[in-house]
Amino acid sequence: MFEVLTSEISYLRSLHVLTEHFMESRELEETMIIRDRKTLFSNILKIREVSERFLKDLDERIFQNVVFSDICDIINYHAKHNFPAYIDYVRNQIYQEKIFTELMKSNLQFSAVITRLQESPQCQRLPFMSFLLLPFQRITRIKMLIEVSSITQFLLSMSYCINISGLTVTRSQPINIMNVQQKDLQQLCDAVMSTWTKISEECFQRLVESMSQVIKRSLKAKWSPTCY
């Protein structure tokens, strides 16, 4: 699951751009009232804190084990105790997008500052809205990484020391296809994914809904008749 670690590093780096470059910009702050600023950035600082804790645990695990074999327990723990913060962020998405659109249309000072901040090299030519969407994308990305990486095959090829849902495999007993029941492996995978699925399900639904609105507006703008 090395991809989880590397992608989390990249994700956290982008969160720092959002919080430090945009949210903490004194110039941008002066263009908004407190209520609009709170709606726009929601609980992004909490999201960043969650990511930092998650990455810290991943870092500690990789130093403990060079082969970086098992992070399922880490993902399961954070899904239960920390990642619910993403749900709060997702629930605010409708208001977030609405206030951003209104500010861009009616607040020329806000629009000018946002445009200037977006031109910074650290944004890598990405618009401000793409940074706001990061938490939506991340909550579904981790789930996809787990599924695509095929946990079952990973467990079969490594030595583990796990205790999830009553299944215990010691590091001194490498897993072998011949002596591990398939149903036990499936139970382990289900245990790791169950809590994560509950968290990501609502986020994924909200993401699809919000992205569909963006796509519709883009298509409408693209195919609308143009007069010359």
mmCIF file with all atom_site columns, N, CA and C in Angstrom, residues 2-68:
data_model
loop_
_atom_site.group_PDB
_atom_site.id
_atom_site.type_symbol
_atom_site.label_atom_id
_atom_site.label_alt_id
_atom_site.label_comp_id
_atom_site.label_asym_id
_atom_site.label_entity_id
_atom_site.label_seq_id
_atom_site.pdbx_PDB_ins_code
_atom_site.Cartn_x
_atom_site.Cartn_y
_atom_site.Cartn_z
_atom_site.occupancy
_atom_site.B_iso_or_equiv
_atom_site.pdbx_formal_charge
_atom_site.auth_seq_id
_atom_site.auth_comp_id
_atom_site.auth_asym_id
_atom_site.auth_atom_id
_atom_site.pdbx_PDB_model_num
ATOM 1   N N  . PHE A 1 2  ? 2.005   1.164  -0.644 1.00 0.00 ? 2  PHE A N  1
ATOM 2   C CA . PHE A 1 2  ? 2.903   2.317  -0.699 1.00 0.00 ? 2  PHE A CA 1
ATOM 3   C C  . PHE A 1 2  ? 2.228   3.507  -1.375 1.00 0.00 ? 2  PHE A C  1
ATOM 4   N N  . GLU A 1 3  ? 1.287   3.229  -2.295 1.00 0.00 ? 3  GLU A N  1
ATOM 5   C CA . GLU A 1 3  ? 0.584   4.308  -2.991 1.00 0.00 ? 3  GLU A CA 1
ATOM 6   C C  . GLU A 1 3  ? -0.223  5.172  -2.034 1.00 0.00 ? 3  GLU A C  1
ATOM 7   N N  . VAL A 1 4  ? -0.724  4.563  -0.960 1.00 0.00 ? 4  VAL A N  1
ATOM 8   C CA . VAL A 1 4  ? -1.483  5.328  0.029  1.00 0.00 ? 4  VAL A CA 1
ATOM 9   C C  . VAL A 1 4  ? -0.588  6.374  0.683  1.00 0.00 ? 4  VAL A C  1
ATOM 10  N N  . LEU A 1 5  ? 0.639   5.971  1.015  1.00 0.00 ? 5  LEU A N  1
ATOM 11  C CA . LEU A 1 5  ? 1.591   6.889  1.643  1.00 0.00 ? 5  LEU A CA 1
ATOM 12  C C  . LEU A 1 5  ? 1.976   8.025  0.700  1.00 0.00 ? 5  LEU A C  1
ATOM 13  N N  . THR A 1 6  ? 2.392   7.690  -0.513 1.00 0.00 ? 6  THR A N  1
ATOM 14  C CA . THR A 1 6  ? 2.863   8.720  -1.440 1.00 0.00 ? 6  THR A CA 1
ATOM 15  C C  . THR A 1 6  ? 1.741   9.668  -1.845 1.00 0.00 ? 6  THR A C  1
ATOM 16  N N  . SER A 1 7  ? 0.545   9.137  -2.035 1.00 0.00 ? 7  SER A N  1
ATOM 17  C CA . SER A 1 7  ? -0.576  9.998  -2.418 1.00 0.00 ? 7  SER A CA 1
ATOM 18  C C  . SER A 1 7  ? -1.012  10.889 -1.258 1.00 0.00 ? 7  SER A C  1
ATOM 19  N N  . GLU A 1 8  ? -0.872  10.395 -0.021 1.00 0.00 ? 8  GLU A N  1
ATOM 20  C CA . GLU A 1 8  ? -1.218  11.208 1.143  1.00 0.00 ? 8  GLU A CA 1
ATOM 21  C C  . GLU A 1 8  ? -0.247  12.368 1.298  1.00 0.00 ? 8  GLU A C  1
ATOM 22  N N  . ILE A 1 9  ? 1.019   12.136 0.984  1.00 0.00 ? 9  ILE A N  1
ATOM 23  C CA . ILE A 1 9  ? 2.016   13.206 1.029  1.00 0.00 ? 9  ILE A CA 1
ATOM 24  C C  . ILE A 1 9  ? 1.650   14.309 0.040  1.00 0.00 ? 9  ILE A C  1
ATOM 25  N N  . SER A 1 10 ? 1.298   13.901 -1.173 1.00 0.00 ? 10 SER A N  1
ATOM 26  C CA . SER A 1 10 ? 0.912   14.864 -2.207 1.00 0.00 ? 10 SER A CA 1
ATOM 27  C C  . SER A 1 10 ? -0.361  15.606 -1.822 1.00 0.00 ? 10 SER A C  1
ATOM 28  N N  . TYR A 1 11 ? -1.308  14.875 -1.275 1.00 0.00 ? 11 TYR A N  1
ATOM 29  C CA . TYR A 1 11 ? -2.590  15.458 -0.851 1.00 0.00 ? 11 TYR A CA 1
ATOM 30  C C  . TYR A 1 11 ? -2.384  16.489 0.260  1.00 0.00 ? 11 TYR A C  1
ATOM 31  N N  . LEU A 1 12 ? -1.572  16.143 1.258  1.00 0.00 ? 12 LEU A N  1
ATOM 32  C CA . LEU A 1 12 ? -1.320  17.059 2.364  1.00 0.00 ? 12 LEU A CA 1
ATOM 33  C C  . LEU A 1 12 ? -0.594  18.312 1.886  1.00 0.00 ? 12 LEU A C  1
ATOM 34  N N  . ARG A 1 13 ? 0.304   18.140 0.940  1.00 0.00 ? 13 ARG A N  1
ATOM 35  C CA . ARG A 1 13 ? 1.006   19.286 0.367  1.00 0.00 ? 13 ARG A CA 1
ATOM 36  C C  . ARG A 1 13 ? 0.009   20.263 -0.279 1.00 0.00 ? 13 ARG A C  1
ATOM 37  N N  . SER A 1 14 ? -0.975  19.722 -0.969 1.00 0.00 ? 14 SER A N  1
ATOM 38  C CA . SER A 1 14 ? -1.994  20.559 -1.599 1.00 0.00 ? 14 SER A CA 1
ATOM 39  C C  . SER A 1 14 ? -2.907  21.218 -0.564 1.00 0.00 ? 14 SER A C  1
ATOM 40  N N  . LEU A 1 15 ? -3.172  20.499 0.526  1.00 0.00 ? 15 LEU A N  1
ATOM 41  C CA . LEU A 1 15 ? -3.968  21.091 1.603  1.00 0.00 ? 15 LEU A CA 1
ATOM 42  C C  . LEU A 1 15 ? -3.252  22.282 2.221  1.00 0.00 ? 15 LEU A C  1
ATOM 43  N N  . HIS A 1 16 ? -1.946  22.201 2.310  1.00 0.00 ? 16 HIS A N  1
ATOM 44  C CA . HIS A 1 16 ? -1.173  23.325 2.835  1.00 0.00 ? 16 HIS A CA 1
ATOM 45  C C  . HIS A 1 16 ? -1.252  24.532 1.900  1.00 0.00 ? 16 HIS A C  1
ATOM 46  N N  . VAL A 1 17 ? -1.312  24.288 0.620  1.00 0.00 ? 17 VAL A N  1
ATOM 47  C CA . VAL A 1 17 ? -1.488  25.396 -0.327 1.00 0.00 ? 17 VAL A CA 1
ATOM 48  C C  . VAL A 1 17 ? -2.845  26.057 -0.090 1.00 0.00 ? 17 VAL A C  1
ATOM 49  N N  . LEU A 1 18 ? -3.865  25.244 0.078  1.00 0.00 ? 18 LEU A N  1
ATOM 50  C CA . LEU A 1 18 ? -5.207  25.776 0.314  1.00 0.00 ? 18 LEU A CA 1
ATOM 51  C C  . LEU A 1 18 ? -5.280  26.581 1.603  1.00 0.00 ? 18 LEU A C  1
ATOM 52  N N  . THR A 1 19 ? -4.699  26.054 2.668  1.00 0.00 ? 19 THR A N  1
ATOM 53  C CA . THR A 1 19 ? -4.819  26.716 3.970  1.00 0.00 ? 19 THR A CA 1
ATOM 54  C C  . THR A 1 19 ? -3.857  27.893 4.138  1.00 0.00 ? 19 THR A C  1
ATOM 55  N N  . GLU A 1 20 ? -2.633  27.723 3.696  1.00 0.00 ? 20 GLU A N  1
ATOM 56  C CA . GLU A 1 20 ? -1.618  28.753 3.924  1.00 0.00 ? 20 GLU A CA 1
ATOM 57  C C  . GLU A 1 20 ? -1.612  29.829 2.833  1.00 0.00 ? 20 GLU A C  1
ATOM 58  N N  . HIS A 1 21 ? -1.814  29.413 1.602  1.00 0.00 ? 21 HIS A N  1
ATOM 59  C CA . HIS A 1 21 ? -1.761  30.371 0.496  1.00 0.00 ? 21 HIS A CA 1
ATOM 60  C C  . HIS A 1 21 ? -3.081  31.112 0.314  1.00 0.00 ? 21 HIS A C  1
ATOM 61  N N  . PHE A 1 22 ? -4.189  30.393 0.471  1.00 0.00 ? 22 PHE A N  1
ATOM 62  C CA . PHE A 1 22 ? -5.500  31.005 0.249  1.00 0.00 ? 22 PHE A CA 1
ATOM 63  C C  . PHE A 1 22 ? -6.171  31.435 1.563  1.00 0.00 ? 22 PHE A C  1
ATOM 64  N N  . MET A 1 23 ? -6.431  30.476 2.429  1.00 0.00 ? 23 MET A N  1
ATOM 65  C CA . MET A 1 23 ? -7.207  30.780 3.626  1.00 0.00 ? 23 MET A CA 1
ATOM 66  C C  . MET A 1 23 ? -6.517  31.795 4.538  1.00 0.00 ? 23 MET A C  1
ATOM 67  N N  . GLU A 1 24 ? -5.200  31.681 4.682  1.00 0.00 ? 24 GLU A N  1
ATOM 68  C CA . GLU A 1 24 ? -4.474  32.574 5.583  1.00 0.00 ? 24 GLU A CA 1
ATOM 69  C C  . GLU A 1 24 ? -4.017  33.869 4.903  1.00 0.00 ? 24 GLU A C  1
ATOM 70  N N  . SER A 1 25 ? -4.433  34.053 3.673  1.00 0.00 ? 25 SER A N  1
ATOM 71  C CA . SER A 1 25 ? -4.093  35.286 2.971  1.00 0.00 ? 25 SER A CA 1
ATOM 72  C C  . SER A 1 25 ? -4.846  36.466 3.591  1.00 0.00 ? 25 SER A C  1
ATOM 73  N N  . ARG A 1 26 ? -4.112  37.413 4.131  1.00 0.00 ? 26 ARG A N  1
ATOM 74  C CA . ARG A 1 26 ? -4.731  38.579 4.750  1.00 0.00 ? 26 ARG A CA 1
ATOM 75  C C  . ARG A 1 26 ? -5.500  39.395 3.700  1.00 0.00 ? 26 ARG A C  1
ATOM 76  N N  . GLU A 1 27 ? -4.938  39.460 2.511  1.00 0.00 ? 27 GLU A N  1
ATOM 77  C CA . GLU A 1 27 ? -5.576  40.225 1.437  1.00 0.00 ? 27 GLU A CA 1
ATOM 78  C C  . GLU A 1 27 ? -6.924  39.612 1.069  1.00 0.00 ? 27 GLU A C  1
ATOM 79  N N  . LEU A 1 28 ? -6.978  38.289 0.997  1.00 0.00 ? 28 LEU A N  1
ATOM 80  C CA . LEU A 1 28 ? -8.242  37.626 0.663  1.00 0.00 ? 28 LEU A CA 1
ATOM 81  C C  . LEU A 1 28 ? -9.236  37.740 1.809  1.00 0.00 ? 28 LEU A C  1
ATOM 82  N N  . GLU A 1 29 ? -8.753  37.618 3.019  1.00 0.00 ? 29 GLU A N  1
ATOM 83  C CA . GLU A 1 29 ? -9.614  37.707 4.201  1.00 0.00 ? 29 GLU A CA 1
ATOM 84  C C  . GLU A 1 29 ? -10.329 39.049 4.262  1.00 0.00 ? 29 GLU A C  1
ATOM 85  N N  . GLU A 1 30 ? -9.661  40.115 3.849  1.00 0.00 ? 30 GLU A N  1
ATOM 86  C CA . GLU A 1 30 ? -10.245 41.452 3.897  1.00 0.00 ? 30 GLU A CA 1
ATOM 87  C C  . GLU A 1 30 ? -11.345 41.674 2.865  1.00 0.00 ? 30 GLU A C  1
ATOM 88  N N  . THR A 1 31 ? -11.485 40.740 1.927  1.00 0.00 ? 31 THR A N  1
ATOM 89  C CA . THR A 1 31 ? -12.531 40.890 0.905  1.00 0.00 ? 31 THR A CA 1
ATOM 90  C C  . THR A 1 31 ? -13.839 40.222 1.300  1.00 0.00 ? 31 THR A C  1
ATOM 91  N N  . MET A 1 32 ? -13.856 39.513 2.450  1.00 0.00 ? 32 MET A N  1
ATOM 92  C CA . MET A 1 32 ? -15.036 38.749 2.854  1.00 0.00 ? 32 MET A CA 1
ATOM 93  C C  . MET A 1 32 ? -15.470 39.075 4.275  1.00 0.00 ? 32 MET A C  1
ATOM 94  N N  . ILE A 1 33 ? -16.743 38.867 4.522  1.00 0.00 ? 33 ILE A N  1
ATOM 95  C CA . ILE A 1 33 ? -17.220 38.931 5.896  1.00 0.00 ? 33 ILE A CA 1
ATOM 96  C C  . ILE A 1 33 ? -16.922 37.582 6.556  1.00 0.00 ? 33 ILE A C  1
ATOM 97  N N  . ILE A 1 34 ? -16.939 37.538 7.869  1.00 0.00 ? 34 ILE A N  1
ATOM 98  C CA . ILE A 1 34 ? -16.557 36.335 8.605  1.00 0.00 ? 34 ILE A CA 1
ATOM 99  C C  . ILE A 1 34 ? -17.428 35.135 8.233  1.00 0.00 ? 34 ILE A C  1
ATOM 100 N N  . ARG A 1 35 ? -18.717 35.364 8.084  1.00 0.00 ? 35 ARG A N  1
ATOM 101 C CA . ARG A 1 35 ? -19.631 34.262 7.769  1.00 0.00 ? 35 ARG A CA 1
ATOM 102 C C  . ARG A 1 35 ? -19.290 33.623 6.423  1.00 0.00 ? 35 ARG A C  1
ATOM 103 N N  . ASP A 1 36 ? -19.039 34.436 5.411  1.00 0.00 ? 36 ASP A N  1
ATOM 104 C CA . ASP A 1 36 ? -18.709 33.901 4.088  1.00 0.00 ? 36 ASP A CA 1
ATOM 105 C C  . ASP A 1 36 ? -17.383 33.142 4.109  1.00 0.00 ? 36 ASP A C  1
ATOM 106 N N  . ARG A 1 37 ? -16.431 33.654 4.845  1.00 0.00 ? 37 ARG A N  1
ATOM 107 C CA . ARG A 1 37 ? -15.121 32.989 4.932  1.00 0.00 ? 37 ARG A CA 1
ATOM 108 C C  . ARG A 1 37 ? -15.253 31.635 5.619  1.00 0.00 ? 37 ARG A C  1
ATOM 109 N N  . LYS A 1 38 ? -16.060 31.576 6.662  1.00 0.00 ? 38 LYS A N  1
ATOM 110 C CA . LYS A 1 38 ? -16.266 30.323 7.376  1.00 0.00 ? 38 LYS A CA 1
ATOM 111 C C  . LYS A 1 38 ? -16.951 29.302 6.490  1.00 0.00 ? 38 LYS A C  1
ATOM 112 N N  . THR A 1 39 ? -17.924 29.743 5.712  1.00 0.00 ? 39 THR A N  1
ATOM 113 C CA . THR A 1 39 ? -18.626 28.843 4.796  1.00 0.00 ? 39 THR A CA 1
ATOM 114 C C  . THR A 1 39 ? -17.696 28.352 3.693  1.00 0.00 ? 39 THR A C  1
ATOM 115 N N  . LEU A 1 40 ? -16.898 29.248 3.179  1.00 0.00 ? 40 LEU A N  1
ATOM 116 C CA . LEU A 1 40 ? -16.018 28.923 2.060  1.00 0.00 ? 40 LEU A CA 1
ATOM 117 C C  . LEU A 1 40 ? -14.963 27.890 2.419  1.00 0.00 ? 40 LEU A C  1
ATOM 118 N N  . PHE A 1 41 ? -14.364 28.039 3.584  1.00 0.00 ? 41 PHE A N  1
ATOM 119 C CA . PHE A 1 41 ? -13.269 27.129 3.960  1.00 0.00 ? 41 PHE A CA 1
ATOM 120 C C  . PHE A 1 41 ? -13.712 26.020 4.902  1.00 0.00 ? 41 PHE A C  1
ATOM 121 N N  . SER A 1 42 ? -14.928 26.113 5.407  1.00 0.00 ? 42 SER A N  1
ATOM 122 C CA . SER A 1 42 ? -15.516 25.047 6.212  1.00 0.00 ? 42 SER A CA 1
ATOM 123 C C  . SER A 1 42 ? -14.547 24.601 7.315  1.00 0.00 ? 42 SER A C  1
ATOM 124 N N  . ASN A 1 43 ? -14.416 23.288 7.530  1.00 0.00 ? 43 ASN A N  1
ATOM 125 C CA . ASN A 1 43 ? -13.525 22.763 8.563  1.00 0.00 ? 43 ASN A CA 1
ATOM 126 C C  . ASN A 1 43 ? -12.231 22.229 7.957  1.00 0.00 ? 43 ASN A C  1
ATOM 127 N N  . ILE A 1 44 ? -11.702 22.960 6.969  1.00 0.00 ? 44 ILE A N  1
ATOM 128 C CA . ILE A 1 44 ? -10.521 22.489 6.253  1.00 0.00 ? 44 ILE A CA 1
ATOM 129 C C  . ILE A 1 44 ? -9.301  22.344 7.166  1.00 0.00 ? 44 ILE A C  1
ATOM 130 N N  . LEU A 1 45 ? -9.216  23.156 8.212  1.00 0.00 ? 45 LEU A N  1
ATOM 131 C CA . LEU A 1 45 ? -8.097  22.998 9.149  1.00 0.00 ? 45 LEU A CA 1
ATOM 132 C C  . LEU A 1 45 ? -8.170  21.657 9.882  1.00 0.00 ? 45 LEU A C  1
ATOM 133 N N  . LYS A 1 46 ? -9.376  21.229 10.196 1.00 0.00 ? 46 LYS A N  1
ATOM 134 C CA . LYS A 1 46 ? -9.565  19.924 10.816 1.00 0.00 ? 46 LYS A CA 1
ATOM 135 C C  . LYS A 1 46 ? -9.194  18.820 9.844  1.00 0.00 ? 46 LYS A C  1
ATOM 136 N N  . ILE A 1 47 ? -9.558  18.996 8.588  1.00 0.00 ? 47 ILE A N  1
ATOM 137 C CA . ILE A 1 47 ? -9.218  18.020 7.558  1.00 0.00 ? 47 ILE A CA 1
ATOM 138 C C  . ILE A 1 47 ? -7.694  17.902 7.429  1.00 0.00 ? 47 ILE A C  1
ATOM 139 N N  . ARG A 1 48 ? -7.025  19.035 7.463  1.00 0.00 ? 48 ARG A N  1
ATOM 140 C CA . ARG A 1 48 ? -5.562  19.018 7.373  1.00 0.00 ? 48 ARG A CA 1
ATOM 141 C C  . ARG A 1 48 ? -4.954  18.307 8.581  1.00 0.00 ? 48 ARG A C  1
ATOM 142 N N  . GLU A 1 49 ? -5.499  18.560 9.748  1.00 0.00 ? 49 GLU A N  1
ATOM 143 C CA . GLU A 1 49 ? -5.013  17.910 10.970 1.00 0.00 ? 49 GLU A CA 1
ATOM 144 C C  . GLU A 1 49 ? -5.198  16.394 10.887 1.00 0.00 ? 49 GLU A C  1
ATOM 145 N N  . VAL A 1 50 ? -6.336  15.965 10.360 1.00 0.00 ? 50 VAL A N  1
ATOM 146 C CA . VAL A 1 50 ? -6.603  14.535 10.191 1.00 0.00 ? 50 VAL A CA 1
ATOM 147 C C  . VAL A 1 50 ? -5.583  13.907 9.249  1.00 0.00 ? 50 VAL A C  1
ATOM 148 N N  . SER A 1 51 ? -5.301  14.600 8.164  1.00 0.00 ? 51 SER A N  1
ATOM 149 C CA . SER A 1 51 ? -4.319  14.101 7.193  1.00 0.00 ? 51 SER A CA 1
ATOM 150 C C  . SER A 1 51 ? -2.930  14.013 7.816  1.00 0.00 ? 51 SER A C  1
ATOM 151 N N  . GLU A 1 52 ? -2.568  14.996 8.618  1.00 0.00 ? 52 GLU A N  1
ATOM 152 C CA . GLU A 1 52 ? -1.255  14.991 9.269  1.00 0.00 ? 52 GLU A CA 1
ATOM 153 C C  . GLU A 1 52 ? -1.115  13.816 10.236 1.00 0.00 ? 52 GLU A C  1
ATOM 154 N N  . ARG A 1 53 ? -2.182  13.522 10.974 1.00 0.00 ? 53 ARG A N  1
ATOM 155 C CA . ARG A 1 53 ? -2.146  12.383 11.902 1.00 0.00 ? 53 ARG A CA 1
ATOM 156 C C  . ARG A 1 53 ? -2.045  11.066 11.144 1.00 0.00 ? 53 ARG A C  1
ATOM 157 N N  . PHE A 1 54 ? -2.809  10.973 10.077 1.00 0.00 ? 54 PHE A N  1
ATOM 158 C CA . PHE A 1 54 ? -2.802  9.767  9.254  1.00 0.00 ? 54 PHE A CA 1
ATOM 159 C C  . PHE A 1 54 ? -1.415  9.530  8.665  1.00 0.00 ? 54 PHE A C  1
ATOM 160 N N  . LEU A 1 55 ? -0.826  10.577 8.125  1.00 0.00 ? 55 LEU A N  1
ATOM 161 C CA . LEU A 1 55 ? 0.503   10.463 7.521  1.00 0.00 ? 55 LEU A CA 1
ATOM 162 C C  . LEU A 1 55 ? 1.560   10.135 8.572  1.00 0.00 ? 55 LEU A C  1
ATOM 163 N N  . LYS A 1 56 ? 1.425   10.683 9.753  1.00 0.00 ? 56 LYS A N  1
ATOM 164 C CA . LYS A 1 56 ? 2.363   10.399 10.844 1.00 0.00 ? 56 LYS A CA 1
ATOM 165 C C  . LYS A 1 56 ? 2.363   8.904  11.177 1.00 0.00 ? 56 LYS A C  1
ATOM 166 N N  . ASP A 1 57 ? 1.176   8.313  11.265 1.00 0.00 ? 57 ASP A N  1
ATOM 167 C CA . ASP A 1 57 ? 1.077   6.886  11.555 1.00 0.00 ? 57 ASP A CA 1
ATOM 168 C C  . ASP A 1 57 ? 1.638   6.040  10.423 1.00 0.00 ? 57 ASP A C  1
ATOM 169 N N  . LEU A 1 58 ? 1.413   6.479  9.188  1.00 0.00 ? 58 LEU A N  1
ATOM 170 C CA . LEU A 1 58 ? 1.977   5.753  8.044  1.00 0.00 ? 58 LEU A CA 1
ATOM 171 C C  . LEU A 1 58 ? 3.498   5.810  8.059  1.00 0.00 ? 58 LEU A C  1
ATOM 172 N N  . ASP A 1 59 ? 4.037   6.993  8.377  1.00 0.00 ? 59 ASP A N  1
ATOM 173 C CA . ASP A 1 59 ? 5.490   7.153  8.452  1.00 0.00 ? 59 ASP A CA 1
ATOM 174 C C  . ASP A 1 59 ? 6.099   6.246  9.518  1.00 0.00 ? 59 ASP A C  1
ATOM 175 N N  . GLU A 1 60 ? 5.457   6.207  10.676 1.00 0.00 ? 60 GLU A N  1
ATOM 176 C CA . GLU A 1 60 ? 5.967   5.375  11.762 1.00 0.00 ? 60 GLU A CA 1
ATOM 177 C C  . GLU A 1 60 ? 5.953   3.899  11.379 1.00 0.00 ? 60 GLU A C  1
ATOM 178 N N  . ARG A 1 61 ? 4.925   3.484  10.639 1.00 0.00 ? 61 ARG A N  1
ATOM 179 C CA . ARG A 1 61 ? 4.841   2.088  10.239 1.00 0.00 ? 61 ARG A CA 1
ATOM 180 C C  . ARG A 1 61 ? 5.931   1.710  9.245  1.00 0.00 ? 61 ARG A C  1
ATOM 181 N N  . ILE A 1 62 ? 6.224   2.591  8.325  1.00 0.00 ? 62 ILE A N  1
ATOM 182 C CA . ILE A 1 62 ? 7.231   2.266  7.310  1.00 0.00 ? 62 ILE A CA 1
ATOM 183 C C  . ILE A 1 62 ? 8.622   2.201  7.925  1.00 0.00 ? 62 ILE A C  1
ATOM 184 N N  . PHE A 1 63 ? 8.857   2.966  9.004  1.00 0.00 ? 63 PHE A N  1
ATOM 185 C CA . PHE A 1 63 ? 10.148  2.878  9.687  1.00 0.00 ? 63 PHE A CA 1
ATOM 186 C C  . PHE A 1 63 ? 10.243  1.608  10.533 1.00 0.00 ? 63 PHE A C  1
ATOM 187 N N  . GLN A 1 64 ? 9.108   1.111  10.978 1.00 0.00 ? 64 GLN A N  1
ATOM 188 C CA . GLN A 1 64 ? 9.091   -0.127 11.750 1.00 0.00 ? 64 GLN A CA 1
ATOM 189 C C  . GLN A 1 64 ? 9.326   -1.340 10.861 1.00 0.00 ? 64 GLN A C  1
ATOM 190 N N  . ASN A 1 65 ? 8.820   -1.252 9.639  1.00 0.00 ? 65 ASN A N  1
ATOM 191 C CA . ASN A 1 65 ? 8.913   -2.389 8.728  1.00 0.00 ? 65 ASN A CA 1
ATOM 192 C C  . ASN A 1 65 ? 9.300   -1.889 7.345  1.00 0.00 ? 65 ASN A C  1
ATOM 193 N N  . VAL A 1 66 ? 10.495  -2.208 6.920  1.00 0.00 ? 66 VAL A N  1
ATOM 194 C CA . VAL A 1 66 ? 11.030  -1.713 5.656  1.00 0.00 ? 66 VAL A CA 1
ATOM 195 C C  . VAL A 1 66 ? 10.149  -2.097 4.476  1.00 0.00 ? 66 VAL A C  1
ATOM 196 N N  . VAL A 1 67 ? 9.582   -3.305 4.516  1.00 0.00 ? 67 VAL A N  1
ATOM 197 C CA . VAL A 1 67 ? 8.776   -3.757 3.387  1.00 0.00 ? 67 VAL A CA 1
ATOM 198 C C  . VAL A 1 67 ? 7.394   -3.113 3.380  1.00 0.00 ? 67 VAL A C  1
ATOM 199 N N  . PHE A 1 68 ? 7.052   -2.401 4.488  1.00 0.00 ? 68 PHE A N  1
ATOM 200 C CA . PHE A 1 68 ? 5.793   -1.656 4.529  1.00 0.00 ? 68 PHE A CA 1
ATOM 201 C C  . PHE A 1 68 ? 4.601   -2.562 4.250  1.00 0.00 ? 68 PHE A C  1
#
